Amino acid sequence: MSDVQKARPIVPVPTLQFGEGPLAGLRIRLDQPVATLGRGSDNGYVVSDPRVSRVHAEVHMRGETVTVTDLGSSGGTTVNDETIVGPHVIRHGDVVSFGTLAATLEDPAALHGDDATMVFPAPTVHTGPHLSPRQQQVLEGIAEGKTNAEIGADLGVTERTVKAYAQELYDKLSVRNRAGAVAVAVREGLLPGSA
């Protein structure tokens, strides 16, 4: 019976546990490498609540590290009551609020073994002086001549999310289009090898 496959072990994944209002008891399994969170149905993690923006935040899993980044949401994102700016590593027990809707990160890996207070290193993404890591990645994709769909596929996000990042990028660089963004980026040394 060589066709019999062994059962794969069940690996516990971190979850966001919502504890209030109509979403009390909702658990979102953070089982995607990169996904957006919001009330829109095209998000990887859908939170159907009007207090959450349509595309509110991005959740990034790398190894045992969970990082959350606010995507310019109207209500903001906080971790343990501190507003986050840029990517922020979250740990077991942290309270993450999307607008006024709070969830607690439950990470089973942090509960096993002697290291119950794991400290995860934040992933390093090199950026220009005033761009978020994701905006920098989108800028580099634009400079390589990639379409929004191709950039989205590379980053594991939707084309719509790439468009939102590109618009933020245009606003920060005070340009109207891709060509203007690349020109300013080269002039200001924001692209690898352009400094």
XYZ file of C-alpha atoms in Angstrom:
195
model
C 0.000 0.000 0.000
C 2.510 2.612 -1.123
C -0.292 5.040 -2.032
C -1.121 5.652 1.630
C 0.086 9.065 2.730
C 1.011 9.932 6.271
C -1.188 12.464 7.953
C 0.488 15.832 8.249
C 0.907 17.138 11.761
C -1.438 19.946 12.697
C 0.615 23.065 13.228
C -1.116 25.625 15.436
C -1.156 29.095 13.905
C -1.552 32.480 15.586
C -5.082 33.843 15.781
C -6.722 37.183 16.387
C -9.499 36.763 18.977
C -12.184 39.471 18.979
C -13.856 39.921 22.343
C -16.529 42.590 22.019
C -19.854 43.461 20.423
C -21.371 41.418 17.603
C -17.941 39.980 16.722
C -17.264 38.619 20.222
C -15.741 35.175 19.879
C -14.645 35.651 16.246
C -11.237 34.041 15.681
C -9.195 34.794 12.595
C -6.499 32.225 11.835
C -3.415 34.032 10.547
C -2.502 31.329 8.065
C -1.455 33.382 5.015
C 2.075 34.714 4.441
C 0.758 38.192 3.527
C -2.863 39.326 3.486
C -4.899 42.440 4.003
C -7.487 42.749 6.758
C -10.649 44.804 6.378
C -14.386 44.691 5.885
C -14.174 44.356 2.087
C -14.798 40.866 0.735
C -11.574 40.933 -1.310
C -9.365 40.938 1.817
C -7.551 37.807 2.936
C -8.990 38.375 6.426
C -12.534 39.756 6.336
C -13.848 41.561 9.427
C -17.455 42.548 8.740
C -17.760 45.543 11.039
C -18.350 49.204 10.089
C -15.605 50.319 12.520
C -13.028 48.664 10.264
C -11.954 50.286 6.968
C -12.614 48.420 3.735
C -8.880 47.681 3.465
C -7.622 48.493 6.956
C -4.282 46.772 7.602
C -1.852 44.210 6.262
C -0.812 41.162 8.264
C 2.530 39.580 7.364
C 3.714 36.189 8.614
C 7.414 35.371 8.306
C 8.440 32.291 10.251
C 7.095 32.835 13.746
C 6.984 36.610 13.357
C 3.627 38.365 12.921
C 3.775 41.940 11.637
C 0.836 44.320 11.209
C 0.895 47.505 9.104
C -1.878 50.089 8.943
C -2.842 50.864 5.334
C -3.973 54.443 5.850
C -7.249 53.390 7.446
C -9.681 56.038 8.639
C -9.698 54.749 12.236
C -6.005 53.844 12.506
C -4.408 50.754 14.024
C -3.005 50.508 17.547
C -1.033 47.864 19.425
C -1.523 47.945 23.191
C -3.071 51.439 22.855
C -0.103 52.857 20.905
C -0.759 54.046 17.350
C 1.504 52.224 14.927
C 3.404 53.884 12.120
C 4.877 51.455 9.629
C 5.228 47.705 10.187
C 4.911 46.614 13.828
C 5.754 43.176 15.227
C 2.995 41.822 17.470
C 3.398 39.127 20.105
C 1.229 36.734 22.064
C -1.153 38.674 24.298
C -0.863 41.983 22.429
C -4.145 43.821 21.898
C -4.459 45.078 18.327
C -7.202 47.605 17.620
C -8.469 48.222 14.104
C -10.235 51.538 14.614
C -12.120 50.902 17.868
C -12.473 47.156 17.311
C -9.989 45.264 19.493
C -8.564 41.761 19.089
C -5.974 39.846 21.107
C -3.176 37.922 19.394
C -3.062 34.331 20.576
C 0.148 32.605 19.491
C 0.302 28.910 20.475
C 4.035 28.829 19.734
C 4.629 31.297 22.561
C 2.898 28.984 25.037
C 5.110 25.944 24.451
C 8.523 25.223 25.868
C 10.564 27.374 28.204
C 10.437 30.455 26.036
C 6.964 31.767 26.883
C 8.107 35.353 26.336
C 9.560 35.037 22.853
C 10.953 38.154 21.277
C 10.707 38.009 17.514
C 13.002 40.161 15.404
C 11.231 42.593 13.122
C 11.728 41.803 9.447
C 14.125 44.253 7.816
C 13.008 46.050 4.689
C 15.251 48.853 3.457
C 13.325 51.984 2.604
C 13.906 55.519 1.475
C 13.906 58.258 4.059
C 10.140 58.712 4.080
C 8.540 55.648 2.480
C 6.942 52.683 4.223
C 8.463 49.278 3.423
C 5.472 48.378 1.249
C 5.587 51.704 -0.619
C 9.295 51.073 -1.268
C 8.533 47.602 -2.658
C 5.822 49.032 -4.930
C 8.195 51.799 -6.076
C 10.849 49.222 -6.966
C 8.281 47.192 -8.912
C 7.188 50.313 -10.802
C 10.829 51.137 -11.598
C 11.250 47.615 -13.008
C 8.320 48.271 -15.368
C 5.971 45.768 -13.714
C 2.196 46.123 -13.902
C 0.126 46.515 -10.732
C -0.999 42.904 -11.138
C 2.611 41.692 -11.384
C 3.643 43.732 -8.337
C 0.641 42.352 -6.436
C 1.603 38.788 -7.350
C 5.176 39.407 -6.162
C 4.000 40.874 -2.851
C 1.064 38.541 -2.269
C -1.526 41.327 -2.288
C -4.360 42.310 -4.615
C -3.954 44.643 -7.573
C -6.309 47.040 -5.808
C -3.982 47.135 -2.780
C -1.024 47.895 -5.062
C -3.011 50.796 -6.579
C -3.624 52.169 -3.073
C 0.094 51.960 -2.244
C 0.992 53.566 -5.580
C -1.379 56.486 -4.887
C 0.180 56.964 -1.420
C 3.580 56.898 -3.106
C 2.540 59.523 -5.680
C 1.202 61.740 -2.879
C 4.426 61.453 -0.842
C 6.613 62.176 -3.859
C 4.270 64.954 -5.136
C 3.910 63.348 -8.565
C 0.952 62.287 -10.702
C 2.102 59.064 -12.321
C 4.595 56.204 -12.494
C 7.123 58.075 -14.622
C 7.150 60.986 -12.189
C 7.584 58.616 -9.238
C 10.577 56.910 -10.850
C 12.158 60.247 -11.825
C 11.883 61.626 -8.274
C 13.028 58.316 -6.794
C 16.170 58.312 -8.955
C 16.883 61.970 -8.160
C 16.453 61.407 -4.399
C 18.320 58.078 -4.322
C 15.258 56.052 -3.264
C 16.009 53.140 -5.588
C 18.817 50.622 -5.093
C 21.846 51.763 -7.043
C 20.453 55.267 -7.693
C 22.130 57.023 -4.766
